[in-house]
Amino acid sequence: MARKPIIAGNWKMNMTRAQAIELVEELKPLVADTKNEVVICVPYTDIDVAVQLCAGTNIKVGAQNVAWAKKGAFTAEISADMLKELGTEYVIIGHSERRQYFGETDASVNARLKTALANDLKPIVCVGETLDQREKNRTKSVIRKQVINGLAGISAEEMLKTIIAYEPVWAIGTGKTATSEQAEETIKFIRGVVAKMFDRKLANKVRIQYGGSMNPKNVKELMAMRNIDGGLIGGASLKANDFSLVVNFDK
Ligand code: PEP
């Protein structure tokens, strides 16, 4: 079964509401004809307006995190109910910047993932090794642990709704891209871990993105790899033209 490519923008902490309106309006016509899935994961404060502007288009809107708890005394967290009410469809979980700066762990990733799934939010779960881990030949053991612990306890049906993003930390926002062979090798490995957790047939249906300085110049080569099913795009998602060229990589 062919896996539909999914290109998701991660705006991170960029774009005020006014800037978001401008970017979405510029983007809409540029990606209107693609057969690929298009997602923009925007700051919480832009979700409302992004959902309104994307209604009736092929652009889906996602958040960049979700609380594991339903409600209550969790200052600064945003619940799944809050996101759903605004029309949010996707949510990034476990981005390396959350792990690095905000103490996110595989256990918190797993808790957030379960909450997202229970509330019909489509999760994009990020995994990836640091430069130090890669240089010490620990890439596979680090990734295996992140995948097994991050995805622990979800059902096969839930696994099929979950997207994994392989994002080598050393390639995020650095302009250094993993070579297509490096990305393919690790993503194939991740598919193998999913196959061991579930089964091969299911693993072949799970979509796994690459993320890390993906841009209009390198997208074709990365997307030509058998196991790479899309991209999670940071910097290049902040310019409508660049993001649309990534989305339209197959044109
Ligand atoms: C990201 O933030 O997920 C990312 C991949 O960023 P960039 O494309 O800027 O490296």
CSV table of C-alpha atoms and ligand atoms in Angstrom, one decimal:
chain,number,residue,atom,x,y,z
A,1,MET,CA,0.0,0.0,0.0
A,2,ALA,CA,1.4,3.4,-1.0
A,3,ARG,CA,2.0,5.8,1.8
A,4,LYS,CA,0.8,9.3,1.1
A,5,PRO,CA,3.6,11.8,1.5
A,6,ILE,CA,3.0,14.3,4.3
A,7,ILE,CA,4.8,17.6,4.5
A,8,ALA,CA,4.3,19.4,7.8
A,9,GLY,CA,5.6,22.9,8.6
A,10,ASN,CA,6.8,23.6,12.2
A,11,TRP,CA,6.6,27.3,12.7
A,12,LYS,CA,8.1,27.0,16.2
A,13,MET,CA,7.9,30.3,18.1
A,14,ASN,CA,7.5,32.4,15.0
A,15,MET,CA,4.7,34.4,13.4
A,16,THR,CA,2.5,36.8,15.2
A,17,ARG,CA,-1.2,36.6,14.3
A,18,ALA,CA,-0.8,39.3,11.6
A,19,GLN,CA,2.2,37.5,10.1
A,20,ALA,CA,0.4,34.2,10.2
A,21,ILE,CA,-2.5,35.6,8.2
A,22,GLU,CA,-0.1,36.9,5.6
A,23,LEU,CA,1.8,33.6,5.3
A,24,VAL,CA,-1.3,31.4,5.1
A,25,GLU,CA,-2.9,33.6,2.5
A,26,GLU,CA,0.3,33.5,0.4
A,27,LEU,CA,0.6,29.8,0.9
A,28,LYS,CA,-2.9,28.7,0.0
A,29,PRO,CA,-2.8,29.1,-3.8
A,30,LEU,CA,0.8,27.8,-4.0
A,31,VAL,CA,-0.1,24.3,-2.6
A,32,ALA,CA,-3.7,24.0,-3.8
A,33,ASP,CA,-2.9,21.5,-6.5
A,34,THR,CA,-0.7,19.0,-4.6
A,35,LYS,CA,-1.7,15.4,-4.0
A,36,ASN,CA,0.5,15.4,-0.9
A,37,GLU,CA,-0.8,16.0,2.6
A,38,VAL,CA,0.0,19.6,3.8
A,39,VAL,CA,0.1,20.5,7.4
A,40,ILE,CA,1.2,23.7,9.2
A,41,CYS,CA,1.9,23.3,13.0
A,42,VAL,CA,1.6,26.9,14.3
A,43,PRO,CA,1.9,28.6,17.7
A,44,TYR,CA,-1.1,28.2,19.9
A,45,THR,CA,-2.0,31.9,19.4
A,46,ASP,CA,-2.3,31.4,15.6
A,47,ILE,CA,-4.4,28.2,15.6
A,48,ASP,CA,-7.7,29.9,15.6
A,49,VAL,CA,-7.0,32.2,12.7
A,50,ALA,CA,-5.1,29.5,10.7
A,51,VAL,CA,-8.0,27.1,11.0
A,52,GLN,CA,-10.4,29.8,9.8
A,53,LEU,CA,-8.2,30.7,6.9
A,54,CYS,CA,-7.5,27.1,5.9
A,55,ALA,CA,-11.2,26.0,6.0
A,56,GLY,CA,-12.2,24.5,2.6
A,57,THR,CA,-8.5,24.3,1.5
A,58,ASN,CA,-6.1,21.3,1.5
A,59,ILE,CA,-4.0,22.8,4.3
A,60,LYS,CA,-4.5,21.2,7.7
A,61,VAL,CA,-3.6,22.9,11.0
A,62,GLY,CA,-1.6,21.4,13.8
A,63,ALA,CA,-0.3,22.4,17.2
A,64,GLN,CA,3.3,22.0,18.5
A,65,ASN,CA,2.4,20.2,21.8
A,66,VAL,CA,-0.5,19.0,23.9
A,67,ALA,CA,-0.9,18.5,27.6
A,68,TRP,CA,-1.3,14.9,28.9
A,69,ALA,CA,-3.8,15.9,31.5
A,70,LYS,CA,-7.4,16.7,30.6
A,71,LYS,CA,-7.7,19.9,32.6
A,72,GLY,CA,-6.6,21.5,35.9
A,73,ALA,CA,-3.6,23.0,37.6
A,74,PHE,CA,-1.0,22.8,34.9
A,75,THR,CA,0.0,26.4,34.3
A,76,ALA,CA,0.9,27.2,30.6
A,77,GLU,CA,-0.2,23.9,29.3
A,78,ILE,CA,-2.9,23.6,26.6
A,79,SER,CA,-5.3,20.6,26.6
A,80,ALA,CA,-6.6,18.4,23.8
A,81,ASP,CA,-10.1,19.7,24.4
A,82,MET,CA,-8.9,23.3,23.9
A,83,LEU,CA,-7.1,22.3,20.7
A,84,LYS,CA,-10.0,20.3,19.3
A,85,GLU,CA,-12.4,23.1,19.9
A,86,LEU,CA,-10.3,25.3,17.7
A,87,GLY,CA,-10.3,22.7,14.9
A,88,THR,CA,-6.7,21.5,15.4
A,89,GLU,CA,-6.1,18.3,13.5
A,90,TYR,CA,-2.4,17.4,14.1
A,91,VAL,CA,0.0,17.8,17.0
A,92,ILE,CA,3.8,17.6,17.2
A,93,ILE,CA,4.9,15.6,20.2
A,94,GLY,CA,8.5,15.3,21.6
A,95,HIS,CA,10.3,17.8,19.4
A,96,SER,CA,14.0,17.8,20.2
A,97,GLU,CA,13.7,21.5,21.3
A,98,ARG,CA,11.0,20.4,23.9
A,99,ARG,CA,13.3,17.5,25.0
A,100,GLN,CA,16.4,19.8,25.1
A,101,TYR,CA,15.0,23.0,26.7
A,102,PHE,CA,11.8,21.9,28.5
A,103,GLY,CA,12.7,18.6,30.1
A,104,GLU,CA,10.5,16.5,27.8
A,105,THR,CA,11.2,12.8,28.3
A,106,ASP,CA,10.1,9.6,26.6
A,107,ALA,CA,7.6,9.1,29.4
A,108,SER,CA,6.1,12.6,28.9
A,109,VAL,CA,6.1,12.0,25.2
A,110,ASN,CA,4.2,8.8,25.7
A,111,ALA,CA,1.7,10.4,28.0
A,112,ARG,CA,1.0,13.2,25.6
A,113,LEU,CA,0.8,10.8,22.7
A,114,LYS,CA,-1.9,8.7,24.5
A,115,THR,CA,-3.9,11.9,25.2
A,116,ALA,CA,-3.6,13.1,21.6
A,117,LEU,CA,-4.8,9.7,20.3
A,118,ALA,CA,-7.7,9.5,22.8
A,119,ASN,CA,-8.9,12.9,21.6
A,120,ASP,CA,-8.5,12.2,17.9
A,121,LEU,CA,-5.6,14.5,17.3
A,122,LYS,CA,-3.1,13.1,14.8
A,123,PRO,CA,0.3,12.9,16.5
A,124,ILE,CA,3.6,13.5,14.8
A,125,VAL,CA,6.1,12.0,17.3
A,126,CYS,CA,9.7,13.2,16.9
A,127,VAL,CA,12.8,11.1,17.6
A,128,GLY,CA,16.4,11.8,16.9
A,129,GLU,CA,20.0,11.5,18.1
A,130,THR,CA,22.4,14.3,19.0
A,131,LEU,CA,25.7,14.8,17.3
A,132,ASP,CA,27.5,13.4,20.3
A,133,GLN,CA,25.4,10.3,20.2
A,134,ARG,CA,25.9,9.8,16.5
A,135,GLU,CA,29.7,10.2,16.8
A,136,LYS,CA,29.7,7.6,19.6
A,137,ASN,CA,27.8,5.2,17.4
A,138,ARG,CA,24.8,5.3,19.6
A,139,THR,CA,22.2,6.4,17.0
A,140,LYS,CA,20.4,3.1,16.8
A,141,SER,CA,20.3,2.4,20.5
A,142,VAL,CA,19.0,6.0,21.2
A,143,ILE,CA,16.4,5.9,18.5
A,144,ARG,CA,15.3,2.4,19.5
A,145,LYS,CA,14.7,3.5,23.1
A,146,GLN,CA,12.8,6.7,22.0
A,147,VAL,CA,10.6,4.7,19.7
A,148,ILE,CA,9.9,1.8,22.1
A,149,ASN,CA,9.3,4.0,25.1
A,150,GLY,CA,7.6,6.9,23.3
A,151,LEU,CA,5.1,4.6,21.5
A,152,ALA,CA,4.6,2.1,24.4
A,153,GLY,CA,1.2,0.8,25.1
A,154,ILE,CA,-0.6,2.1,22.0
A,155,SER,CA,-2.8,-0.2,19.9
A,156,ALA,CA,-2.1,-1.2,16.3
A,157,GLU,CA,-5.0,1.0,15.2
A,158,GLU,CA,-3.5,3.9,17.1
A,159,MET,CA,0.0,3.2,15.6
A,160,LEU,CA,-1.5,3.6,12.1
A,161,LYS,CA,-2.8,7.1,13.0
A,162,THR,CA,0.6,8.1,14.4
A,163,ILE,CA,3.3,9.7,12.3
A,164,ILE,CA,6.9,9.4,13.3
A,165,ALA,CA,9.4,12.2,12.4
A,166,TYR,CA,13.1,11.3,12.4
A,167,GLU,CA,14.9,14.5,13.2
A,168,PRO,CA,18.6,14.2,13.9
A,169,VAL,CA,19.2,16.9,16.4
A,170,TRP,CA,22.4,18.0,14.7
A,171,ALA,CA,20.5,18.7,11.5
A,172,ILE,CA,17.8,20.9,13.0
A,173,GLY,CA,18.1,24.6,12.2
A,174,THR,CA,21.8,24.1,11.4
A,175,GLY,CA,21.7,24.0,7.7
A,176,LYS,CA,23.3,20.5,8.0
A,177,THR,CA,21.1,17.9,6.4
A,178,ALA,CA,21.5,14.2,7.0
A,179,THR,CA,22.5,12.7,3.6
A,180,SER,CA,19.6,10.9,2.0
A,181,GLU,CA,21.4,7.7,2.7
A,182,GLN,CA,21.8,8.5,6.4
A,183,ALA,CA,18.2,9.5,6.7
A,184,GLU,CA,17.0,6.4,4.8
A,185,GLU,CA,19.1,4.1,6.9
A,186,THR,CA,17.8,5.4,10.2
A,187,ILE,CA,14.2,5.6,9.0
A,188,LYS,CA,14.4,2.1,7.8
A,189,PHE,CA,15.7,1.1,11.2
A,190,ILE,CA,12.8,2.9,12.8
A,191,ARG,CA,10.4,1.0,10.6
A,192,GLY,CA,12.1,-2.2,11.8
A,193,VAL,CA,11.6,-1.2,15.4
A,194,VAL,CA,7.9,-0.6,14.7
A,195,ALA,CA,7.7,-4.0,13.0
A,196,LYS,CA,9.1,-5.7,16.1
A,197,MET,CA,6.6,-3.8,18.3
A,198,PHE,CA,3.6,-4.6,16.1
A,199,ASP,CA,4.2,-6.5,12.8
A,200,ARG,CA,5.9,-5.9,9.4
A,201,LYS,CA,2.6,-5.4,7.5
A,202,LEU,CA,1.6,-2.6,9.9
A,203,ALA,CA,5.1,-1.1,10.0
A,204,ASN,CA,5.0,-0.8,6.2
A,205,LYS,CA,1.9,1.4,6.5
A,206,VAL,CA,3.2,3.8,9.1
A,207,ARG,CA,4.4,7.1,7.7
A,208,ILE,CA,7.8,8.3,8.8
A,209,GLN,CA,9.0,11.8,8.0
A,210,TYR,CA,12.5,13.2,7.8
A,211,GLY,CA,13.2,16.5,9.5
A,212,GLY,CA,16.4,18.6,9.7
A,213,SER,CA,17.1,21.5,7.3
A,214,MET,CA,14.9,20.0,4.6
A,215,ASN,CA,14.4,22.6,1.9
A,216,PRO,CA,13.6,23.1,-1.8
A,217,LYS,CA,17.1,22.1,-2.8
A,218,ASN,CA,17.4,18.7,-1.0
A,219,VAL,CA,13.8,17.6,-0.8
A,220,LYS,CA,13.7,15.6,-4.1
A,221,GLU,CA,16.7,13.5,-3.2
A,222,LEU,CA,15.4,12.8,0.3
A,223,MET,CA,11.9,12.0,-0.9
A,224,ALA,CA,13.3,9.6,-3.5
A,225,MET,CA,14.3,7.2,-0.7
A,226,ARG,CA,12.0,4.2,-0.2
A,227,ASN,CA,11.3,4.7,3.5
A,228,ILE,CA,11.0,8.5,3.7
A,229,ASP,CA,7.3,9.5,3.6
A,230,GLY,CA,7.5,13.3,4.0
A,231,GLY,CA,9.2,16.0,6.0
A,232,LEU,CA,8.9,18.1,9.1
A,233,ILE,CA,10.1,21.5,8.0
A,234,GLY,CA,11.2,24.3,10.3
A,235,GLY,CA,13.0,27.2,8.7
A,236,ALA,CA,11.8,26.6,5.2
A,237,SER,CA,8.1,26.6,6.4
A,238,LEU,CA,8.3,30.2,7.3
A,239,LYS,CA,8.4,31.4,3.7
A,240,ALA,CA,5.5,30.5,1.5
A,241,ASN,CA,7.5,30.0,-1.6
A,242,ASP,CA,10.1,27.8,0.0
A,243,PHE,CA,7.5,25.7,1.8
A,244,SER,CA,5.4,25.3,-1.4
A,245,LEU,CA,8.4,24.1,-3.3
A,246,VAL,CA,9.0,21.4,-0.7
A,247,VAL,CA,5.3,20.5,-0.7
A,248,ASN,CA,5.4,20.3,-4.6
A,249,PHE,CA,8.7,18.3,-4.6
A,250,ASP,CA,7.1,15.9,-7.1
A,251,LYS,CA,6.1,18.5,-9.7
B,1,PEP,C1,12.1,21.2,12.9
B,1,PEP,O1,12.0,22.2,13.7
B,1,PEP,O2,11.4,20.2,13.1
B,1,PEP,C2,13.1,21.3,11.9
B,1,PEP,C3,13.3,20.2,11.1
B,1,PEP,O3,13.7,22.5,11.6
B,1,PEP,P1,14.6,22.9,10.4
B,1,PEP,O4,13.9,22.5,9.1
B,1,PEP,O5,14.8,24.4,10.5
B,1,PEP,O6,15.9,22.2,10.5
